Tab-separated table of C-alpha atoms in Angstrom:
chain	number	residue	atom	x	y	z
A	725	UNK	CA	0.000	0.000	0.000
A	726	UNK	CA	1.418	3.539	-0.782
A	727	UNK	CA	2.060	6.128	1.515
A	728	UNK	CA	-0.492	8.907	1.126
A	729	UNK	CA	-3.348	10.906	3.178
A	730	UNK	CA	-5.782	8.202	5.104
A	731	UNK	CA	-8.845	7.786	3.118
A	732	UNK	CA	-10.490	8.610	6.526
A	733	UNK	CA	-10.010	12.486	6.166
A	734	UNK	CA	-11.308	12.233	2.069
A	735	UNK	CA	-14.540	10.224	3.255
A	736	UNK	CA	-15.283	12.541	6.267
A	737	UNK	CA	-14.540	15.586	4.021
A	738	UNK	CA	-16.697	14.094	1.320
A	739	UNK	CA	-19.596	13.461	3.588
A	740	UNK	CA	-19.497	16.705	5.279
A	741	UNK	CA	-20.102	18.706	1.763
A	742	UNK	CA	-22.671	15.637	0.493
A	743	UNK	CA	-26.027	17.042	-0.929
A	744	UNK	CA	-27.435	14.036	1.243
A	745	UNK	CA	-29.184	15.988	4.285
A	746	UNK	CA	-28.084	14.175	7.336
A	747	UNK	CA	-25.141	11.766	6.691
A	748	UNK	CA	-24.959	9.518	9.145
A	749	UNK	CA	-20.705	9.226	10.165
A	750	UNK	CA	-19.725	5.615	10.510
A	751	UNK	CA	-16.104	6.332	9.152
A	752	UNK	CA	-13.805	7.302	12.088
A	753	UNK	CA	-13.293	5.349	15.557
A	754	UNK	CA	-14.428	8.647	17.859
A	755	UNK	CA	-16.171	7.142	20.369
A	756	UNK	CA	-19.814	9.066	21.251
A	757	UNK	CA	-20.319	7.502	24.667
A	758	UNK	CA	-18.597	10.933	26.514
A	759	UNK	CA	-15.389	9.990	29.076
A	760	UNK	CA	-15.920	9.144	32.919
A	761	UNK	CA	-16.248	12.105	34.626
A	762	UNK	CA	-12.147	12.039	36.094
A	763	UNK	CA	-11.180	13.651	32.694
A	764	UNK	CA	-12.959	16.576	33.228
A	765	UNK	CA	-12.552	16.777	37.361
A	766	UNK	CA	-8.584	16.183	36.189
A	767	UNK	CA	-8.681	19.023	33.761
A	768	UNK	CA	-10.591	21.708	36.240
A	769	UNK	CA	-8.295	20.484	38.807
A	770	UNK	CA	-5.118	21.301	36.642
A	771	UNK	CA	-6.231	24.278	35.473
A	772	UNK	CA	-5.646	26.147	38.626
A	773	UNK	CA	-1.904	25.069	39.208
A	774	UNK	CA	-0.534	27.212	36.799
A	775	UNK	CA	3.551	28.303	36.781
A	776	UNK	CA	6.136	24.964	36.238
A	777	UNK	CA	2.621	22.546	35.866
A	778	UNK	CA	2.157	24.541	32.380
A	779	UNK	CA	6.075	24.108	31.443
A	780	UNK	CA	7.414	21.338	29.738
A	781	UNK	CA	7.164	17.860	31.259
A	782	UNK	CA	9.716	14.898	31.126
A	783	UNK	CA	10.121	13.460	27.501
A	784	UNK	CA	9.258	9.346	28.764
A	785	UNK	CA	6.057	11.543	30.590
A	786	UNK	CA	4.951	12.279	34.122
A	787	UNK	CA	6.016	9.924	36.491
A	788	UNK	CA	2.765	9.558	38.590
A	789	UNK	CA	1.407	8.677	35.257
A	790	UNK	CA	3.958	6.251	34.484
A	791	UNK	CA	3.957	4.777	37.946
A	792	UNK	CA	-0.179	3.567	37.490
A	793	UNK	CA	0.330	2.605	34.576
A	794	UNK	CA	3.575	0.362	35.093
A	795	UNK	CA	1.420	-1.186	38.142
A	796	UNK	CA	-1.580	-1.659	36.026
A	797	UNK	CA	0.828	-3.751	33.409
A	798	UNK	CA	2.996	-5.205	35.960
A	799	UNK	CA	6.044	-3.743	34.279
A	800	UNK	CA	8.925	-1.891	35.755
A	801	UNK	CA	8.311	1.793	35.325
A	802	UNK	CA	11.594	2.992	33.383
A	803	UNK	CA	9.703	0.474	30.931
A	804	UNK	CA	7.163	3.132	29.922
A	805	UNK	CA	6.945	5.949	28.040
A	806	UNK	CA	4.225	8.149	27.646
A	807	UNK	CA	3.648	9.190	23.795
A	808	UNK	CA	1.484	11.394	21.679
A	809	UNK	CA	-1.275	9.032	21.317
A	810	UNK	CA	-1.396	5.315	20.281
A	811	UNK	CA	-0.051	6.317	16.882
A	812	UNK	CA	3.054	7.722	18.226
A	813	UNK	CA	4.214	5.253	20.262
A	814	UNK	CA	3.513	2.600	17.110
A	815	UNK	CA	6.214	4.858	15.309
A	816	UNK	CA	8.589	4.411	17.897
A	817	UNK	CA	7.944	1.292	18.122
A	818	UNK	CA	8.297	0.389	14.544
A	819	UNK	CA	11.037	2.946	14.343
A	820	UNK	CA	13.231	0.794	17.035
A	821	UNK	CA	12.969	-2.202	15.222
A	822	UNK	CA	13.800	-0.982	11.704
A	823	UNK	CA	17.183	1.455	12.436
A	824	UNK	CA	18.699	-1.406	14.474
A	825	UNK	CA	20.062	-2.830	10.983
A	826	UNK	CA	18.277	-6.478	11.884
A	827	UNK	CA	16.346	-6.215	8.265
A	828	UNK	CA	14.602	-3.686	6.344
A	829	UNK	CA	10.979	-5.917	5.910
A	830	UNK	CA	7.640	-5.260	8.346
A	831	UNK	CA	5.438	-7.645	8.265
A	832	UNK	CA	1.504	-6.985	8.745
A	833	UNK	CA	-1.774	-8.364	8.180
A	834	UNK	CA	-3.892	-8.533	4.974
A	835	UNK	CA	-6.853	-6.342	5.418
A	836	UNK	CA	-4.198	-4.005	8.007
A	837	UNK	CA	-4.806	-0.594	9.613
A	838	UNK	CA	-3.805	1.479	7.223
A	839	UNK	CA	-1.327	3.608	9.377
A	840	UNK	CA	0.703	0.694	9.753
A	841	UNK	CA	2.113	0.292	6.083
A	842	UNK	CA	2.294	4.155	5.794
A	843	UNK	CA	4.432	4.385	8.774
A	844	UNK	CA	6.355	1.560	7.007
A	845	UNK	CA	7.270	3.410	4.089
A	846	UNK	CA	7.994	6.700	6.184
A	847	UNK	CA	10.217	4.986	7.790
A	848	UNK	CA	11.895	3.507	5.246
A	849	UNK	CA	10.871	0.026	4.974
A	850	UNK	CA	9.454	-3.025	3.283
A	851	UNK	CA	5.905	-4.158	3.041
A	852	UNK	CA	5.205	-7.924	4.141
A	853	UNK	CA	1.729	-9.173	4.017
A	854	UNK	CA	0.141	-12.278	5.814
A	855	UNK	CA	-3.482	-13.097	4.868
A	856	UNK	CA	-5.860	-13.849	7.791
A	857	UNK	CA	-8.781	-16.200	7.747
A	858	UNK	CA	-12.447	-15.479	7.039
A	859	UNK	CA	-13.011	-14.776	10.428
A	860	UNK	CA	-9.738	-12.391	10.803
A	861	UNK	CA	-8.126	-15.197	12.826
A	862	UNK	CA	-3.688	-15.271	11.813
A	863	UNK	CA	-2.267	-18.043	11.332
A	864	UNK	CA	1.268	-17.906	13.507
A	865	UNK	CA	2.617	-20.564	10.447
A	866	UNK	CA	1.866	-17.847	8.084
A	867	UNK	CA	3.764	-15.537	9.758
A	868	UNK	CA	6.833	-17.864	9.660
A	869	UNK	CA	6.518	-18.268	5.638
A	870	UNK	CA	7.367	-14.664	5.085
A	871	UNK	CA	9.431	-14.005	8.067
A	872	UNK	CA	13.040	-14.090	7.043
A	873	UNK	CA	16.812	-12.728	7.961
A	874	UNK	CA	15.152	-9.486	6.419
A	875	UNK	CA	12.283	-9.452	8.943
A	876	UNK	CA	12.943	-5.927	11.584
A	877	UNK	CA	9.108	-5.994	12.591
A	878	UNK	CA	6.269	-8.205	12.542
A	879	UNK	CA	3.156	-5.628	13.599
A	880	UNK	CA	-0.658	-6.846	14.849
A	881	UNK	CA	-3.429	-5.050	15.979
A	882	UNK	CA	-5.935	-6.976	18.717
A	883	UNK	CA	-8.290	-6.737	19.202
A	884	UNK	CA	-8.325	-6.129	15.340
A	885	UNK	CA	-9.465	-2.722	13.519
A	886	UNK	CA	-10.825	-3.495	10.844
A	887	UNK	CA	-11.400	-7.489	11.760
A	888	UNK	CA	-12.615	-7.566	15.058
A	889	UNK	CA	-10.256	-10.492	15.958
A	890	UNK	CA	-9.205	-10.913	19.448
A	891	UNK	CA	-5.925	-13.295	18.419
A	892	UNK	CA	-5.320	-15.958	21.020
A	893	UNK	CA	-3.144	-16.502	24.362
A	894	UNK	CA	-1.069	-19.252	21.849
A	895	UNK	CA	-0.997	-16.689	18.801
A	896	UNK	CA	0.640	-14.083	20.934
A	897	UNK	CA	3.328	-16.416	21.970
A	898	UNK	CA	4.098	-17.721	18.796
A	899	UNK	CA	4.346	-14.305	17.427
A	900	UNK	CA	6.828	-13.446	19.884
A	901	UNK	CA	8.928	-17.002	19.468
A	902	UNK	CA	9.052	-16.070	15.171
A	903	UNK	CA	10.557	-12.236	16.231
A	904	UNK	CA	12.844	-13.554	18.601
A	905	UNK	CA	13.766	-16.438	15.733
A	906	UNK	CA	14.629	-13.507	13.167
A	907	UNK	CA	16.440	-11.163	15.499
A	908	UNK	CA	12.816	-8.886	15.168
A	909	UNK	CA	10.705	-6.931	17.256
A	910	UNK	CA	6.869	-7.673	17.731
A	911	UNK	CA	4.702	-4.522	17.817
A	912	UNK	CA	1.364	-5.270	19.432
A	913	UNK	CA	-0.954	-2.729	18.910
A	914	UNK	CA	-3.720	-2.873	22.054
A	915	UNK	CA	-5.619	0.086	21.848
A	916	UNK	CA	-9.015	-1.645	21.709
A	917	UNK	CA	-8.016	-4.015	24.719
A	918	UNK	CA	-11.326	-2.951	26.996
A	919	UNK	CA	-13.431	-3.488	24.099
A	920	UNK	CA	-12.886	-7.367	24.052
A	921	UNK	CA	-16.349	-9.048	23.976
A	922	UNK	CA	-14.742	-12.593	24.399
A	923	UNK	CA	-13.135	-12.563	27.967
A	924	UNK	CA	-9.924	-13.780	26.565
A	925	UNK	CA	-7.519	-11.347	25.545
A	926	UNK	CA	-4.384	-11.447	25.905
A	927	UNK	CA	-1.789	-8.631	26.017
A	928	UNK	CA	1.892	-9.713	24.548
A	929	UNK	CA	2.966	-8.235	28.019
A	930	UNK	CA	2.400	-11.882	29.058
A	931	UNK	CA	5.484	-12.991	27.122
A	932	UNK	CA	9.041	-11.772	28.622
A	933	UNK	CA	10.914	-10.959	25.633
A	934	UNK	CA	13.187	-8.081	24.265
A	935	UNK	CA	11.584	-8.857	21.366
A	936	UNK	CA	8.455	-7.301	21.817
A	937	UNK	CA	6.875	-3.513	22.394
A	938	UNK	CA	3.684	-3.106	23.019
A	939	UNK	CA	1.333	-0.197	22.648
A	940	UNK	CA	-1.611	1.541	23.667
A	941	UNK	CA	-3.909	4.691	24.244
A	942	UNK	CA	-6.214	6.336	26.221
A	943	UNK	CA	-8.241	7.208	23.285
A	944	UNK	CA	-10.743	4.806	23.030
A	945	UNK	CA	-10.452	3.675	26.114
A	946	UNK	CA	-11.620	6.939	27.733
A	947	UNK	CA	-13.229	8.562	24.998
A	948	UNK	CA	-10.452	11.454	24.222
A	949	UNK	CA	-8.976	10.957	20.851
A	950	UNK	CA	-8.432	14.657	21.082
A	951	UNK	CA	-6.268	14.372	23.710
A	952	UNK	CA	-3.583	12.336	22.481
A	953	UNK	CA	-1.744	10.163	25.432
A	954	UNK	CA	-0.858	7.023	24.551
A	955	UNK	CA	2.020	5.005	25.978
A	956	UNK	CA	4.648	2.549	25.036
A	957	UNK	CA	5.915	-0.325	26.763
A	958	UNK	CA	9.301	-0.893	25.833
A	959	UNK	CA	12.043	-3.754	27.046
A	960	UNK	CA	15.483	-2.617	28.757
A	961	UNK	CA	17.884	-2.996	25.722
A	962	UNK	CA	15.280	-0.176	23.619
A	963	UNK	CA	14.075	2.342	26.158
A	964	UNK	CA	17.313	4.701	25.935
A	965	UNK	CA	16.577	4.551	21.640
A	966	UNK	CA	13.166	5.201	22.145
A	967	UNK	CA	12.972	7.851	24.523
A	968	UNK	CA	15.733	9.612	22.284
A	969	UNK	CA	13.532	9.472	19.186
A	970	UNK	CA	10.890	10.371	21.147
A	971	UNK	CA	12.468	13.506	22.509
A	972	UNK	CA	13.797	14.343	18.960
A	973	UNK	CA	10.466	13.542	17.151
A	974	UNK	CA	7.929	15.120	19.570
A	975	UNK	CA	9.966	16.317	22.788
A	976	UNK	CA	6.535	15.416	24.599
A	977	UNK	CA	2.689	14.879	24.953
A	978	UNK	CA	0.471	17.130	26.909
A	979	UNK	CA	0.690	17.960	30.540
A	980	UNK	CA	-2.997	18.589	31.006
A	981	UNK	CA	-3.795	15.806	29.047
A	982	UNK	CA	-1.528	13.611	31.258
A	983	UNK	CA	-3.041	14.410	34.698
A	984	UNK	CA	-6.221	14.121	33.442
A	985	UNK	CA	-5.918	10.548	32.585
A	986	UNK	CA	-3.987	9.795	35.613
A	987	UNK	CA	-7.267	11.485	37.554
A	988	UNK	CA	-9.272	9.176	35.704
A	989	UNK	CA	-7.455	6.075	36.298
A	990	UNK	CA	-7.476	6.252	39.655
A	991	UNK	CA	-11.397	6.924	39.946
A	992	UNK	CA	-13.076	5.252	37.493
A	993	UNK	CA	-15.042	2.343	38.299
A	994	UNK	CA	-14.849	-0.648	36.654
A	995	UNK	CA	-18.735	-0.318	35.571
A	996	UNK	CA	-17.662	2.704	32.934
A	997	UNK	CA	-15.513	-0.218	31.081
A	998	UNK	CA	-18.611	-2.805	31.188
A	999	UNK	CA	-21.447	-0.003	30.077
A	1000	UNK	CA	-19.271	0.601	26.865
A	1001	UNK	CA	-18.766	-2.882	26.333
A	1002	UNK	CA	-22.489	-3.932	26.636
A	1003	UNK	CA	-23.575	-0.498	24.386
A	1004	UNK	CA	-21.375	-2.054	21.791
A	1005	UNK	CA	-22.507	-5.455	22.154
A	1006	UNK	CA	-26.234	-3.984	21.543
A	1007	UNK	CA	-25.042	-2.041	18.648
A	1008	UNK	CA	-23.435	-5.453	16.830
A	1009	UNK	CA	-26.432	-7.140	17.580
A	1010	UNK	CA	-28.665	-4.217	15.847
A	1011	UNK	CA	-26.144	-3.673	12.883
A	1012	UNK	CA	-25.770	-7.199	12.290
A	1013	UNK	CA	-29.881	-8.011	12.232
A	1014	UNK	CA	-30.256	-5.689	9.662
A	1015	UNK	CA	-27.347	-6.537	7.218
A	1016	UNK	CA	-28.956	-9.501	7.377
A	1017	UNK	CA	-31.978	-7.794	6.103
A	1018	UNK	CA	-29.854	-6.835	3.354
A	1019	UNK	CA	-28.720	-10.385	1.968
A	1020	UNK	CA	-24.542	-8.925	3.236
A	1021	UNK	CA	-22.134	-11.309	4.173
A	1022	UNK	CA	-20.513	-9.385	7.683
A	1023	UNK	CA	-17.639	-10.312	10.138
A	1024	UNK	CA	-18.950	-10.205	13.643
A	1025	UNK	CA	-16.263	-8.978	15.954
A	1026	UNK	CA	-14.623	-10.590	19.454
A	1027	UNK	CA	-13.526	-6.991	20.090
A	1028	UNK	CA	-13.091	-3.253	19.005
A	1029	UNK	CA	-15.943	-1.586	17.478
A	1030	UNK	CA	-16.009	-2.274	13.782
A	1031	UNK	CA	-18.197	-4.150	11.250
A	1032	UNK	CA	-16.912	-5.044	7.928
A	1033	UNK	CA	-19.834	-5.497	5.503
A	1034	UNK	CA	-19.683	-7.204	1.864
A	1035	UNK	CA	-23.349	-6.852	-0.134
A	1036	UNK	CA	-24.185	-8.344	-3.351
A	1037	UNK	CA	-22.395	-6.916	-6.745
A	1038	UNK	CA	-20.845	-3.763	-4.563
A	1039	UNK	CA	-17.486	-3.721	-4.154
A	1040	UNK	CA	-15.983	-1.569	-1.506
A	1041	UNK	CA	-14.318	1.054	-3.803
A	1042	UNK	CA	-13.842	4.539	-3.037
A	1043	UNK	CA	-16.706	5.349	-5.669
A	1044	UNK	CA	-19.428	2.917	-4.115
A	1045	UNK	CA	-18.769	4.393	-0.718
A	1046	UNK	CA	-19.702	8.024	-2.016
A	1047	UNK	CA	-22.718	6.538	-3.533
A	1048	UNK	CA	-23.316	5.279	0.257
A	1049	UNK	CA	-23.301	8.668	1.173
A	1050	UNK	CA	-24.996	9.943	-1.275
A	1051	UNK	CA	-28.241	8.092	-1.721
A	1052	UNK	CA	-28.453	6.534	1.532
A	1053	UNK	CA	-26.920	9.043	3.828
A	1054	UNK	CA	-24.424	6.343	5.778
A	1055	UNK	CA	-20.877	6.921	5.493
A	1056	UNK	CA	-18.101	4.016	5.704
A	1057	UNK	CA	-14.667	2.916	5.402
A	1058	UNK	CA	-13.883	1.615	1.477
A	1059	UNK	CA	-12.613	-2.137	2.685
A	1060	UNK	CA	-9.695	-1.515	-0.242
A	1061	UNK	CA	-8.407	0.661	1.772
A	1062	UNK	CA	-7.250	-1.576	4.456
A	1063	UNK	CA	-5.678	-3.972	1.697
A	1064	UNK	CA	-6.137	-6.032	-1.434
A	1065	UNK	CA	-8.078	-9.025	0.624
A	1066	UNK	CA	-11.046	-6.768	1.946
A	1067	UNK	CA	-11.590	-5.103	-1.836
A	1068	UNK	CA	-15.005	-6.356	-1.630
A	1069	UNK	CA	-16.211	-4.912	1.554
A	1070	UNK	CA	-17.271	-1.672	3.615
A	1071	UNK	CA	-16.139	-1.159	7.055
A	1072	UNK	CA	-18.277	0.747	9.223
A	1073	UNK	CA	-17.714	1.474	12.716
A	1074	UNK	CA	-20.403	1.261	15.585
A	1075	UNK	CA	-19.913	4.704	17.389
A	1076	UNK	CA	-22.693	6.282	16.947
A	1077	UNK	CA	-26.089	6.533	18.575
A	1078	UNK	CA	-27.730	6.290	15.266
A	1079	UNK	CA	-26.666	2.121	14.476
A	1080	UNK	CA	-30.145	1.445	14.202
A	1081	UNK	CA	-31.281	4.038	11.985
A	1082	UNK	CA	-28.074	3.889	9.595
A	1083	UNK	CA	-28.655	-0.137	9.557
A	1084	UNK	CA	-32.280	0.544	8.642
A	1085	UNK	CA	-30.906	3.038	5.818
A	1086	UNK	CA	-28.437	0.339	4.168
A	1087	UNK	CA	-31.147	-2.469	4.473
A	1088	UNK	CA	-33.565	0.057	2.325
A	1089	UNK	CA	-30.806	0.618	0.184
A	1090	UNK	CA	-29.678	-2.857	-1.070
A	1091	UNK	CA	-33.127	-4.287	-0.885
């Protein structure tokens, strides 16, 4: 896949200029369900400390923040480093394991989040693709057939955006086993990891390796894409590299931003993680009734909060999508744009209060 602008921003900019009177956004993972009320108590609370609080803070982020979260993960602190969002700390990440002159290849899933091969060739390296099975499950053997000396990365995403796939306790390790065989490192992706609808995920943390980073964000989880705090957990013989590029690359994330989601993590209660999870389940259960209604084939995820939709004679191209927009006012994800494999379907994601209405919509439309 090339390196060019996300077809997120050219569907959302389409659909906000669409002659179709109230387009119903199903394009972009921005959660609607609001954040627990610690993110805003955190912000009014920082608000009035004014002075040093508003300078600078450390590169690898504020250490209270680093502290909860190392205890959450049962990791040593030095360990993390608080980033500019989940997509930040996958370029440091993926950044580690390609300047350490171990290969030049990254290997990814077939359909893929798109940032992941565009971060590839920013970075200067090689696209590797593993197909995944009907039901987005990955095949650790598949893996191993394109692995090779040339292999720097091997990247996954679980739970899965676009699949839904929560990959399995044995997956995980064998994924770290095939980078530690090829001198690689394993970046897991776990952004979605409180959306998982099966009980049974599994964070690579479980695995001690050096040859594995994993990442994450307080995005979803909290509802703050906006705010931009992710983290990255990152074994002994890479923190010093990583916090460098990080420094060098972004210097830091935002203070405010920061205490906020430390405020939040320490006074949330777990029943703001199972309301979002059970909201979601509804909306999969309302999507999914009426795609049925309108004869499409659909993946039903294990986690995150994406469909991906194929209906009869309409691929998902760039084109058909607009028409989507156009005539029946719903507004996707083009499943070519997440790789060659998913050319036939539409992704649409599930946060929005309307999943019933824009269900209804697409039923009328392909019946």
């Amino acid at each position: 896949m090339e390196y060019q602008e996300p077809l997120f921003f050219q569907l959302m900019q389409y659909a906000s200029r669409s002659d179709h009177p109230d387009v119903i956004d199903m394009v972009s993972g921005n959660p609607d369900w609001g954040s627990p009320d610690g993110i805003g108590e955190g912000l009014h609370e920082y608000a009035d400390f004014g002075g040093e609080r508003f300078q600078y803070p450390p590169s690898e982020g504020l250490r209270d923040l680093r502290e909860e979260v190392a205890e959450r993960r049962n990791v040593p602190v030095e360990q993390v480093i608080i980033t500019n969002g989940g997509g930040m700390a996958n370029t440091l990440g993926m950044g580690r394991a390609l300047e350490r002159g171990s290969g030049d290849e990254v290997v990814m899933t077939d359909p893929v989040y798109p940032y992941y091969p565009g971060k590839t060739t920013m970075l200067g390296g090689e696209q590797r693709f593993v197909p995944v099975g009907a039901d987005g499950s990955l095949d650790p053997d598949d893996v191993r057939d394109v692995a090779s000396e040339d292999t720097a990365c091997i990247v996954v995403n679980t739970p899965n955006n676009p699949t839904g796939k929560v990959y399995s306790e044995e997956t995980l390790g064998e994924l770290v086993a095939i980078a530690e065989e090829y001198d690689a490192i394993l970046v897991s992706d776990e952004v979605y990891d409180h959306f998982d609808f099966t009980g049974e995920f599994t964070s690579a943390l479980e695995f001690d390796s050096e040859h594995r980073i994993v990442t994450n964000s307080f995005s979803k989880t909290f509802a703050i894409t906006g705010f931009r705090v992710g983290y990255a957990v990152v074994p002994d013989p890479h923190v010093d590299a990583v916090r460098a590029r990080n420094m060098l690359t972004n210097v830091a994330t935002t203070r405010p931003g920061q205490y906020a989601v430390l405020h939040a993590l320490q006074t949330t209660d777990p029943a703001y993680y199972e309301a979002n999870r059970e909201e979601l389940r509804e909306r999969v259960d309302t999507f999914t009734d009426a795609l049925d209604a309108a004869d499409a084939e659909y993946t039903r995820p294990e986690g995150a909060f994406y469909v991906m939709a194929k209906f009869p004679d309409f691929p998902g191209t760039l084109e058909n999508v607009y028409d989507l927009v156009d005539e029946a006012g719903v507004a996707g994800m083009p499943g070519n744009g997440f790789g060659d494999s998913a050319d036939e379907w539409v992704r649409f994601a599930l946060v929005t209060p309307r999943v019933e209405e824009a269900a209804d919509r697409l039923a009328d439309y392909f019946a």
